[in-house]
Tab-separated table of N, CA and C and ligand atoms in Angstrom:
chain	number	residue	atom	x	y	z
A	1	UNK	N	67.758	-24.772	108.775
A	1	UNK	CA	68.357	-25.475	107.631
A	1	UNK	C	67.526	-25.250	106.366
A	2	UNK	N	68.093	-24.929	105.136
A	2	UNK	CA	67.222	-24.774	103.773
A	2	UNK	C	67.999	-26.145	103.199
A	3	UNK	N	66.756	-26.470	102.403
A	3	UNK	CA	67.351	-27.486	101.543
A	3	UNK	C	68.105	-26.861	99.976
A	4	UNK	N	69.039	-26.831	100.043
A	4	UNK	CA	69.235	-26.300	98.663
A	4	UNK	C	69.260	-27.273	97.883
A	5	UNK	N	68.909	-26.963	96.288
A	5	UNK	CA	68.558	-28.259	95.299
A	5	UNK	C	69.010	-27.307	93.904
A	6	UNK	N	70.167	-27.953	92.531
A	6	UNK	CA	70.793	-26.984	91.963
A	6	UNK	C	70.190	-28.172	90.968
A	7	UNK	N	70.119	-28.010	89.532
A	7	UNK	CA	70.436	-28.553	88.438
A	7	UNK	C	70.387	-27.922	87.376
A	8	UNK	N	71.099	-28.243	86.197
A	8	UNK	CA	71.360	-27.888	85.239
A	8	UNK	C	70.489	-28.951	83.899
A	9	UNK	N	70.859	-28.054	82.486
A	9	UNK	CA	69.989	-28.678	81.746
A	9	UNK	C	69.837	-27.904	80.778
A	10	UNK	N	70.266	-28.623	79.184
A	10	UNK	CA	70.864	-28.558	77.811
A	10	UNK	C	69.687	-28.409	77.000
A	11	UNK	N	69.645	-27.981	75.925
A	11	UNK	CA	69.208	-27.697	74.588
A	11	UNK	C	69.345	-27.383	73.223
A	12	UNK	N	68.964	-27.906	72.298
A	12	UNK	CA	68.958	-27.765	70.399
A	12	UNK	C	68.133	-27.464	69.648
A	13	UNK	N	67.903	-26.980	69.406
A	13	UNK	CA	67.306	-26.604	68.233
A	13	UNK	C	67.681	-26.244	67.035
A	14	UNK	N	67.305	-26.581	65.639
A	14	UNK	CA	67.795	-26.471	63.996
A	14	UNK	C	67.078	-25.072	63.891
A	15	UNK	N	67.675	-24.644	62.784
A	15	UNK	CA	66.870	-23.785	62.491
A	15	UNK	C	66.102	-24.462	60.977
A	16	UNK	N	64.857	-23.431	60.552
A	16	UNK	CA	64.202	-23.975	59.816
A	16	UNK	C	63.827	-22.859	58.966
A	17	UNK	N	63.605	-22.672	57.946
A	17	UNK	CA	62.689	-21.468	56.883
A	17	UNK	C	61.993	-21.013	57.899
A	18	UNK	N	61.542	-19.491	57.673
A	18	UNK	CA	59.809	-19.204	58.268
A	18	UNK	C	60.988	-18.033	58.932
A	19	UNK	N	59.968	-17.234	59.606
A	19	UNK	CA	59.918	-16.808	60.829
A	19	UNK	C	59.348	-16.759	61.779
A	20	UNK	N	60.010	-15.683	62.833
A	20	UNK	CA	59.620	-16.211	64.149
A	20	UNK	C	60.881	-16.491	65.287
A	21	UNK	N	61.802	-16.405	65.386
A	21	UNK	CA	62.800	-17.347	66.323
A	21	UNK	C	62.319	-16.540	67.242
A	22	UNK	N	61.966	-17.556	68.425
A	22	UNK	CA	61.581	-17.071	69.955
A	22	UNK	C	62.430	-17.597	70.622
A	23	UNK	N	63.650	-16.621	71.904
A	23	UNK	CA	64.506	-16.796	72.624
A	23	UNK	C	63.999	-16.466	74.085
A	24	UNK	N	63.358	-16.764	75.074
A	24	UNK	CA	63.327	-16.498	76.410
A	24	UNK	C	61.721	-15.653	76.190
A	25	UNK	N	61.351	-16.402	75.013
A	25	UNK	CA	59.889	-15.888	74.800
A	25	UNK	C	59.928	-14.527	74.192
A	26	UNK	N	61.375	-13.815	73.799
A	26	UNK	CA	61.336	-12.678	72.971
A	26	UNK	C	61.097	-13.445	71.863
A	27	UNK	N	60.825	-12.445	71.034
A	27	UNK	CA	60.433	-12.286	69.262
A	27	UNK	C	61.924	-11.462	68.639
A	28	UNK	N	63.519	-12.407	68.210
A	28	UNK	CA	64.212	-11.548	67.608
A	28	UNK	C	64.532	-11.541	65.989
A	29	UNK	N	64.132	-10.780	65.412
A	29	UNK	CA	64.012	-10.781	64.076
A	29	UNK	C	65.166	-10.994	63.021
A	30	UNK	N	64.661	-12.726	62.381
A	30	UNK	CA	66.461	-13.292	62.373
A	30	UNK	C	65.209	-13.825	60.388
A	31	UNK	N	66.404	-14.329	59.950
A	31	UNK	CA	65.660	-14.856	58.374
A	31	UNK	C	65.410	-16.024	58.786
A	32	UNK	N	65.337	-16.859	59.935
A	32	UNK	CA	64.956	-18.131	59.953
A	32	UNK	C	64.865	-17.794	61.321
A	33	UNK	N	63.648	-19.770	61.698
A	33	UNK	CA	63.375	-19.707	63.148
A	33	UNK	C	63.705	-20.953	63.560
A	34	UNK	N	63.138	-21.551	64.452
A	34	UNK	CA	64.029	-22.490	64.964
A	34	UNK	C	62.810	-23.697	64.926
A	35	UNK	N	63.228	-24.905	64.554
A	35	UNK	CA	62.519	-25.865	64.281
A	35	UNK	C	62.099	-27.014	65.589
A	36	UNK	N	60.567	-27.272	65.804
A	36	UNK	CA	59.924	-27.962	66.681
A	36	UNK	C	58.504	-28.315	66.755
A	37	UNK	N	58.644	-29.036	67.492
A	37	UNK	CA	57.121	-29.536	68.080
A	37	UNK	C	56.329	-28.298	68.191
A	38	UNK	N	57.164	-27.551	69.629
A	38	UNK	CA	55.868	-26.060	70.075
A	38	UNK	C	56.862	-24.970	69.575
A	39	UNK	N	56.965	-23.682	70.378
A	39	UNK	CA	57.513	-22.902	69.611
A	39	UNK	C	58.767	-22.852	70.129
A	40	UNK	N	59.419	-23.978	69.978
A	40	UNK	CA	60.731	-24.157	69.475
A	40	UNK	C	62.367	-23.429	70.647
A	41	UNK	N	61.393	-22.441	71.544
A	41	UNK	CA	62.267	-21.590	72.416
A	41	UNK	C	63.382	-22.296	73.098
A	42	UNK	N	64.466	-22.587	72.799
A	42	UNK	CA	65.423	-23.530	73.611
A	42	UNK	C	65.484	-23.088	74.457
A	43	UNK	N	65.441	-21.343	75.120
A	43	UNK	CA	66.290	-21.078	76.321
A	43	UNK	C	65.147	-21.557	77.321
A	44	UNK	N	63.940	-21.396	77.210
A	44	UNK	CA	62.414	-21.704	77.606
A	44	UNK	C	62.694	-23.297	77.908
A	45	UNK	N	63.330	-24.058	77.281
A	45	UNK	CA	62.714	-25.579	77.409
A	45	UNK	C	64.001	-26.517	78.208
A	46	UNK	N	65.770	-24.918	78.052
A	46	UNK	CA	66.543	-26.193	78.815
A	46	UNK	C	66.018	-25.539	80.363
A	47	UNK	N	65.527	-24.032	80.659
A	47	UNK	CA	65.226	-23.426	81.860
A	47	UNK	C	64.350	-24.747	82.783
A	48	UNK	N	63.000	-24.845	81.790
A	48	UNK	CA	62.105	-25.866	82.384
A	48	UNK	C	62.934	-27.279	82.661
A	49	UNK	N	63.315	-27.724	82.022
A	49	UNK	CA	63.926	-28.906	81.869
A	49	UNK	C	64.647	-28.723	83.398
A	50	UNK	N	65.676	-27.549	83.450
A	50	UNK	CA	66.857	-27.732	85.128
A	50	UNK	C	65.534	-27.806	86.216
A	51	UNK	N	64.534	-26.971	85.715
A	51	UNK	CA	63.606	-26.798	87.329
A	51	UNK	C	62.937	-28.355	87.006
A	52	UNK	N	62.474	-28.889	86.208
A	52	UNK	CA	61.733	-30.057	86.356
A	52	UNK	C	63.328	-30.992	86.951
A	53	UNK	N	64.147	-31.126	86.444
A	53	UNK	CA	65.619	-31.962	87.232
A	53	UNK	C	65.842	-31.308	88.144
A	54	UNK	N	65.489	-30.404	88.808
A	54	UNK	CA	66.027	-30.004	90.813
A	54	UNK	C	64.819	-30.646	91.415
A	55	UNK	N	63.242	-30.952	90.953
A	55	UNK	CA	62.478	-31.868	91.433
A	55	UNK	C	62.397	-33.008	91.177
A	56	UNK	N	63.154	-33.636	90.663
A	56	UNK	CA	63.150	-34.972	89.915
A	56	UNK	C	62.288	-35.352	89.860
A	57	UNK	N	61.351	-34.236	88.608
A	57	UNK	CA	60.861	-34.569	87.888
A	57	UNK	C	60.251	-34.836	86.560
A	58	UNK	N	61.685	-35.487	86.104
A	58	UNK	CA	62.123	-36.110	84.792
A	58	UNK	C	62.570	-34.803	84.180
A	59	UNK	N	61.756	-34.987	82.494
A	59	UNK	CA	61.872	-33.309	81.816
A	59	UNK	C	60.855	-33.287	80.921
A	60	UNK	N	60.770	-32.346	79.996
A	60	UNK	CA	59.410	-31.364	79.582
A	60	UNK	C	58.986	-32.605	78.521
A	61	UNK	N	59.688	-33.705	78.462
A	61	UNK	CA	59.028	-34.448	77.207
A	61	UNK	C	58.016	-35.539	78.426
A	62	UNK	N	58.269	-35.814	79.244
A	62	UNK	CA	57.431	-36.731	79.902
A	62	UNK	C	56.084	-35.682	80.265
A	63	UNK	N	56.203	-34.619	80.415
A	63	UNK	CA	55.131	-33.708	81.117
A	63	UNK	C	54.253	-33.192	79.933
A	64	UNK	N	54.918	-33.162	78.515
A	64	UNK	CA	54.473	-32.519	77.349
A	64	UNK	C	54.907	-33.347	76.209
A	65	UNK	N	54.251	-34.813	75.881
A	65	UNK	CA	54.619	-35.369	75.239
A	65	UNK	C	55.015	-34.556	73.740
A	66	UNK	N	55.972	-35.312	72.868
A	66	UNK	CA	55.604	-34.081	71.731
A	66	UNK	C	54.773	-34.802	70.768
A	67	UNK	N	54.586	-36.257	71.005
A	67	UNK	CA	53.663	-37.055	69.868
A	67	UNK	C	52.044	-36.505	70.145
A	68	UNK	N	52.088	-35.673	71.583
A	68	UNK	CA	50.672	-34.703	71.642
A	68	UNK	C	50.360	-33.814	70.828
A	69	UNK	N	49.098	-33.751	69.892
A	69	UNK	CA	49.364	-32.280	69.052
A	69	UNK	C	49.020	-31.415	69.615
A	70	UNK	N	48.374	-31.768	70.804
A	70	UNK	CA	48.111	-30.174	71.939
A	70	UNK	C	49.236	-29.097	71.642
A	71	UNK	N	50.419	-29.791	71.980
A	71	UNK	CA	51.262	-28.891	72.043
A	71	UNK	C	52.215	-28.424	70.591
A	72	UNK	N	51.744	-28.704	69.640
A	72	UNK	CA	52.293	-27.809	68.150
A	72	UNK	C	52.174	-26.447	68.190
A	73	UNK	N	53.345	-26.301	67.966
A	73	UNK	CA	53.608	-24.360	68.022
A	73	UNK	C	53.240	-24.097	69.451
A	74	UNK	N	53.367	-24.737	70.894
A	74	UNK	CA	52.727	-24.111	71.778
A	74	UNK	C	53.709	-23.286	72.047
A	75	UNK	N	53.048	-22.210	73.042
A	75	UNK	CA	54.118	-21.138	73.416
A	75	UNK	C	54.893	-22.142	75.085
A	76	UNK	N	56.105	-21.686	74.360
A	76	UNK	CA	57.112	-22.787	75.423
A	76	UNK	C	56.794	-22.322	76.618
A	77	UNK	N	56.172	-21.173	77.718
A	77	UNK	CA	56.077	-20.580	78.479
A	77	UNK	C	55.316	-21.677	79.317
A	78	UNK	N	54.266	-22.026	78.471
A	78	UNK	CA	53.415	-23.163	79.003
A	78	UNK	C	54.180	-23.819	79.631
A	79	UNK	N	55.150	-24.349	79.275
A	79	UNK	CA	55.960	-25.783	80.144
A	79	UNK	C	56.799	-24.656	80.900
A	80	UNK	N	57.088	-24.086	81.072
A	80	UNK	CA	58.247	-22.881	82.058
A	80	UNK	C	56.627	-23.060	83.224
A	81	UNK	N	55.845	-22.608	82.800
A	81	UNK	CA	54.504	-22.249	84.015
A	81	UNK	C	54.146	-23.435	85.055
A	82	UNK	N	54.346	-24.357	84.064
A	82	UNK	CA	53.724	-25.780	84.938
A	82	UNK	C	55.078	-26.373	85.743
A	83	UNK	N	56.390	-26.450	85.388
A	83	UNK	CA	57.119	-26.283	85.969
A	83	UNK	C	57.400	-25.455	87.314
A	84	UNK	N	56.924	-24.443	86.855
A	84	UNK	CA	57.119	-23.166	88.301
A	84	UNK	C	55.863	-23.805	89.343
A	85	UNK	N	54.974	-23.951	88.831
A	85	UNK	CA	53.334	-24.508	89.368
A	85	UNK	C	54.028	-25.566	90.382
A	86	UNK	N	54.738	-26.762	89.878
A	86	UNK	CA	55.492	-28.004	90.532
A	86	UNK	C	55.828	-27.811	91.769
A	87	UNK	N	56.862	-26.373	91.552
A	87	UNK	CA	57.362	-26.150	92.252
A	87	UNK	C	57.294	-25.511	93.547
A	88	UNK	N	56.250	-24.691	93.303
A	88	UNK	CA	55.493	-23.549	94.090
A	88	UNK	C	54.301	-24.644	95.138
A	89	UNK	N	54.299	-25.645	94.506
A	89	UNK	CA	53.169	-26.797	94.902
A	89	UNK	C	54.426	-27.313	96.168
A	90	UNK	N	55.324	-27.953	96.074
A	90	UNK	CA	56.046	-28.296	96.725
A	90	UNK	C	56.436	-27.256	98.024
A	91	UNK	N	56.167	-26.225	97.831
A	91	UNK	CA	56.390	-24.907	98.913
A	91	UNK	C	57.994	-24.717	98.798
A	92	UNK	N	58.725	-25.033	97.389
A	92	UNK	CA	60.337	-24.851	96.767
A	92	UNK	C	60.107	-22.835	96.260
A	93	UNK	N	61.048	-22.571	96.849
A	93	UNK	CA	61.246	-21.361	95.264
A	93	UNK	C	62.358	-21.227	94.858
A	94	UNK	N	62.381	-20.314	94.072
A	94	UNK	CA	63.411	-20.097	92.953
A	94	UNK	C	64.625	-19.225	93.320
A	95	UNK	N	65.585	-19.772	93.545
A	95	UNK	CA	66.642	-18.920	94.068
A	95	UNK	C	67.286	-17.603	93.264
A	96	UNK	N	67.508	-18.323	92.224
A	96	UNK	CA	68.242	-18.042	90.818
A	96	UNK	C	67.704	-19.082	89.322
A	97	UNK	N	68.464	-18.169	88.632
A	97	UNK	CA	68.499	-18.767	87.231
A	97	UNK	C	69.790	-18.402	86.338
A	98	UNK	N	70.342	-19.742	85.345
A	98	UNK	CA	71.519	-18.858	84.463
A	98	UNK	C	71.183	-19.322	83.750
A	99	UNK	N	71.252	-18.823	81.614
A	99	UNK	CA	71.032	-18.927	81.364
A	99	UNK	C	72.269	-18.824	80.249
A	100	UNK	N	73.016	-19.850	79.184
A	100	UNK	CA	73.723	-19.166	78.741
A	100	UNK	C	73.216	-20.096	76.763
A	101	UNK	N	73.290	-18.608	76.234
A	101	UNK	CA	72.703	-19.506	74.842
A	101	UNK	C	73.903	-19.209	73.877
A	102	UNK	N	73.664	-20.606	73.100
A	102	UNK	CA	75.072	-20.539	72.274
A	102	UNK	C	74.744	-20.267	70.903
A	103	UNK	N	75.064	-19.543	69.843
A	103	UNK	CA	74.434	-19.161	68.602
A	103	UNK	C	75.721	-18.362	68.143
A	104	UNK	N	76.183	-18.800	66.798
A	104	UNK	CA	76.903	-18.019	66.239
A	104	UNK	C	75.902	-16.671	64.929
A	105	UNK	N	74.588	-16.988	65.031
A	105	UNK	CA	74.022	-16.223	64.214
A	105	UNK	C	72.335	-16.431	64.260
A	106	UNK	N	71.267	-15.587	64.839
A	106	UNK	CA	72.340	-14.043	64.641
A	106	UNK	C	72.962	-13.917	66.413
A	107	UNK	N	73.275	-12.751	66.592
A	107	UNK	CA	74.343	-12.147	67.666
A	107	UNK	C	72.932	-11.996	68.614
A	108	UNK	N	73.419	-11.805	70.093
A	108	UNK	CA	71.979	-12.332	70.665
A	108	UNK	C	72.093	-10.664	72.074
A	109	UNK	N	73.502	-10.470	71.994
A	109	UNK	CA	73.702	-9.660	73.019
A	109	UNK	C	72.801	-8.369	72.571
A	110	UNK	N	72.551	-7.669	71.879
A	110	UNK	CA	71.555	-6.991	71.678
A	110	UNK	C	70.323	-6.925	72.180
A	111	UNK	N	69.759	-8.081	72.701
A	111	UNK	CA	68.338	-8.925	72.847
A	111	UNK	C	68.608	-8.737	74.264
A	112	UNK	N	69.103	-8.822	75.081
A	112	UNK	CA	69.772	-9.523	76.129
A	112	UNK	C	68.846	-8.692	77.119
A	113	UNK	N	68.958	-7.609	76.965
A	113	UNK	CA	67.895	-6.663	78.212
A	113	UNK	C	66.386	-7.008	78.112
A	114	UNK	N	66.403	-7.247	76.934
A	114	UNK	CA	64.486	-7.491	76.574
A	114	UNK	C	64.458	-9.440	76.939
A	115	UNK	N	65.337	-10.127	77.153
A	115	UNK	CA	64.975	-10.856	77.030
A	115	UNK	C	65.458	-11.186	79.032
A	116	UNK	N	66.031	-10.839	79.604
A	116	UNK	CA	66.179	-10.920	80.857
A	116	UNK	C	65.088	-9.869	81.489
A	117	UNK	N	64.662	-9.280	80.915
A	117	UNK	CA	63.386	-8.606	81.647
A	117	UNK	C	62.445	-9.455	81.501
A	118	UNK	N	62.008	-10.486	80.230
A	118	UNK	CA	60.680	-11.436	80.031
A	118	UNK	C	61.181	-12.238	81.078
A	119	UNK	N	62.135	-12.987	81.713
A	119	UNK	CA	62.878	-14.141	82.510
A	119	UNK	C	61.957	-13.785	83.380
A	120	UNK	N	62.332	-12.518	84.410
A	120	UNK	CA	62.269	-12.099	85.613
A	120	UNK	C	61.006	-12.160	85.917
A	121	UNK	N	59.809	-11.600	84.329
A	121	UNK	CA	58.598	-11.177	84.381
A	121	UNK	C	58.138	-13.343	84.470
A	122	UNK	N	58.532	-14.193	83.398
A	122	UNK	CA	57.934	-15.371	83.241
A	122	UNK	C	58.535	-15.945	85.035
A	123	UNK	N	59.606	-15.711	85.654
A	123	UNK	CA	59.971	-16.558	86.590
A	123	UNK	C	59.681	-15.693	87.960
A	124	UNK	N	59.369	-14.694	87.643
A	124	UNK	CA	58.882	-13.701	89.113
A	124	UNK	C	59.880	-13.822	89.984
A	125	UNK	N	61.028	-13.038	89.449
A	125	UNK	CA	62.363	-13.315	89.808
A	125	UNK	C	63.211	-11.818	89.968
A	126	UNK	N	63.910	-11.416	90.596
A	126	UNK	CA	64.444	-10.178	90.635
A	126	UNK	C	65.951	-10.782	89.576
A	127	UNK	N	65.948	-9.410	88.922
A	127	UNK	CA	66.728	-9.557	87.535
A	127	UNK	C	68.435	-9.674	88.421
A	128	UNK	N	68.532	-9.645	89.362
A	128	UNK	CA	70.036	-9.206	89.949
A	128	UNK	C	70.051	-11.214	90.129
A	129	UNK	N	68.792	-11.819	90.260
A	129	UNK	CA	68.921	-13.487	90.207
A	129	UNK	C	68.886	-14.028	89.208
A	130	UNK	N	69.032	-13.381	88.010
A	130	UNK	CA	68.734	-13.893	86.534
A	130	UNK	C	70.344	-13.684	85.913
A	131	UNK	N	70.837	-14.734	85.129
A	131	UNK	CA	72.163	-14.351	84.170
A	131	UNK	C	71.679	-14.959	83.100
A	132	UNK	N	72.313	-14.372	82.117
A	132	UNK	CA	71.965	-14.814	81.010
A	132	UNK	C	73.369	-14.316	79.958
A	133	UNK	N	73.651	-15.175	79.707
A	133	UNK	CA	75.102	-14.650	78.697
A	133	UNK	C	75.004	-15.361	77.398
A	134	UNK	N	75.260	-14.443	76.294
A	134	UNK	CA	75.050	-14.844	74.625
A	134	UNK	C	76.682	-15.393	74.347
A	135	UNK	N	76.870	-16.323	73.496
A	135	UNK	CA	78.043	-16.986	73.058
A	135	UNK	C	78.106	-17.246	72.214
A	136	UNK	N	79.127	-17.609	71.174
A	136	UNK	CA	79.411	-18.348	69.830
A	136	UNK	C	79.973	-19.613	70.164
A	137	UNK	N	80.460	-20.282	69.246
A	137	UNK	CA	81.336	-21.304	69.099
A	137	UNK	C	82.671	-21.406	68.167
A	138	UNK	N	82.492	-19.838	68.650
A	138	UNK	CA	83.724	-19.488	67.168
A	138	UNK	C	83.987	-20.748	66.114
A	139	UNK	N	82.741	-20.312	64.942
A	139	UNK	CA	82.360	-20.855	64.035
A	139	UNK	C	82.782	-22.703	63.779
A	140	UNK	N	83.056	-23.422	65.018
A	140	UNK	CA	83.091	-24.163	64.617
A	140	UNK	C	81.965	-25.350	65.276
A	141	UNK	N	81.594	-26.365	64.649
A	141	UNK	CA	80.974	-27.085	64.584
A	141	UNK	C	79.318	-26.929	63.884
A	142	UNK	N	78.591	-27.523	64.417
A	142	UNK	CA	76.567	-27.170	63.831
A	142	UNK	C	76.530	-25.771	64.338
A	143	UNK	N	76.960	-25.400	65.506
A	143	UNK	CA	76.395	-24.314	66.023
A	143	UNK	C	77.087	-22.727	64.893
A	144	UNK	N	78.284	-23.088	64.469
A	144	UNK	CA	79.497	-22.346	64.139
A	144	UNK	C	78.901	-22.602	62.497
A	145	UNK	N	78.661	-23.386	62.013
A	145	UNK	CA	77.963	-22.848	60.260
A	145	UNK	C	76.387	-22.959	60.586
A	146	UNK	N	76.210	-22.341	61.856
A	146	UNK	CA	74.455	-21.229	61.593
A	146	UNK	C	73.656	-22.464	61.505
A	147	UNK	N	73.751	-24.111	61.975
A	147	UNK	CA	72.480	-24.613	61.821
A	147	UNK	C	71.633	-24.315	62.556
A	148	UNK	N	71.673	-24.608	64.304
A	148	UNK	CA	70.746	-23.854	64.736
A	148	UNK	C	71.808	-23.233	66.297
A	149	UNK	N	70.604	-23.653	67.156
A	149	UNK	CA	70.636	-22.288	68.733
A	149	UNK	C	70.773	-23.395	69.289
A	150	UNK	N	72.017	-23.508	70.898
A	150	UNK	CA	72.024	-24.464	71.613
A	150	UNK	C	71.584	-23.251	73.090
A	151	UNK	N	71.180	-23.622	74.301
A	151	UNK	CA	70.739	-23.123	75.512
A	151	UNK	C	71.570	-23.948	76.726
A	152	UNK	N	72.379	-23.612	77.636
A	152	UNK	CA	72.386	-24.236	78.927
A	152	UNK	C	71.580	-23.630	79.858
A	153	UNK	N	70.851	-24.533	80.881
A	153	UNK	CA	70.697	-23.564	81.942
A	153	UNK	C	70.858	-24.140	83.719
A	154	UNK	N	71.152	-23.422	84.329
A	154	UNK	CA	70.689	-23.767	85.862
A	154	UNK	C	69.935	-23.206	86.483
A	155	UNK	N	69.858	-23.847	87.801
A	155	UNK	CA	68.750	-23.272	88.379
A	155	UNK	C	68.872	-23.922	89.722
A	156	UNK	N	68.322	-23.017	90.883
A	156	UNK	CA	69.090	-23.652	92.389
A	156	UNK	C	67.322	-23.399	92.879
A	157	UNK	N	67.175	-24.072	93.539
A	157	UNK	CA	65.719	-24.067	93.995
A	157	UNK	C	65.952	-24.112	96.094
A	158	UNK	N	65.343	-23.522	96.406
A	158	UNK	CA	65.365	-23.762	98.261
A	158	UNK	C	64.047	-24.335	98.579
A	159	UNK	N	63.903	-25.699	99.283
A	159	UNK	CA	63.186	-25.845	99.470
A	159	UNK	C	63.112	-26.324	101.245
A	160	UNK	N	61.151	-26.210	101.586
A	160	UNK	CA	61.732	-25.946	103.098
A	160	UNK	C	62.035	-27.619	103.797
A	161	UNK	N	62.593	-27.385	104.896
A	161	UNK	CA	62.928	-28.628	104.824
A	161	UNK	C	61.821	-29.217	106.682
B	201	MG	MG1	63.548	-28.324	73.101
């Protein structure tokens, strides 16, 4: 018997002046980046967020307060690592991952190989277990006049039983 354990888990981010926008820990070169505590990576923080909810345990704001200034501008990977750490502690692994980010601007499918190769490399994951699909909102709502980047993600964990 495997225990299978699935959850899912949302993300926002504004965008802000500056550059910089980091997506799945790529660097894609946009006139604005995305506004936060650390560095801001939504697809990075809803990923952590599903694996910290298949352990119930909570999500990345209880583990990484943001009123901490440890973590200003941290690289979001940090909380993806300690997450995986959780998990790997528990003797759980990682089945899969999906990843789907919503952005009407800029266009993300371009990115998409460089940024499912960092997944595989941050989650030590074979890329045939990784999805990742770019979307709009055909321009309507925050996401649809360019405020910022929304992220879903899941994630199925086996753990032994
Ligand atoms: Mg976030």
């Amino acid at each position: 018997m495997v225990d299978i354990r699935t959850a899912s888990a949302f993300d926002v981010h504004a965008f802000e002046e500056g550059e910089g926008l980091i997506l799945c820990g790529v660097t894609i070169p946009f006139a604005k980046k995305l506004k936060g505590h650390s560095d801001a990576d939504v697809a990075l923080h809803a990923l952590t967020d599903a694996l910290y909810g298949a352990m119930g345990l909570g999500d990345i704001g209880v583990h990484f307060p943001p009123q901490d200034d440890k973590w200003r501008n941290a690289d979001s990977s940090i909380f993806l690592r300690d997450a995986l750490k959780k998990m790997n502690d528990k003797g759980a692994r990682l089945n899969h991952a999906d990843v789907t980010l919503i952005s009407q601007a800029p266009r993300l499918n371009q990115w998409r190989d460089e940024m499912v190769d960092n997944l595989a490399l941050l989650l030590s994951l074979g890329k045939e277990r990784i999805g990742l699909k770019a979307t709009t909102t055909e321009q309507l709502g925050f996401i649809g006049r360019k405020e910022g980047i929304a992220a879903l993600a899941q994630v199925t964990l086996l753990f032994p039983s």
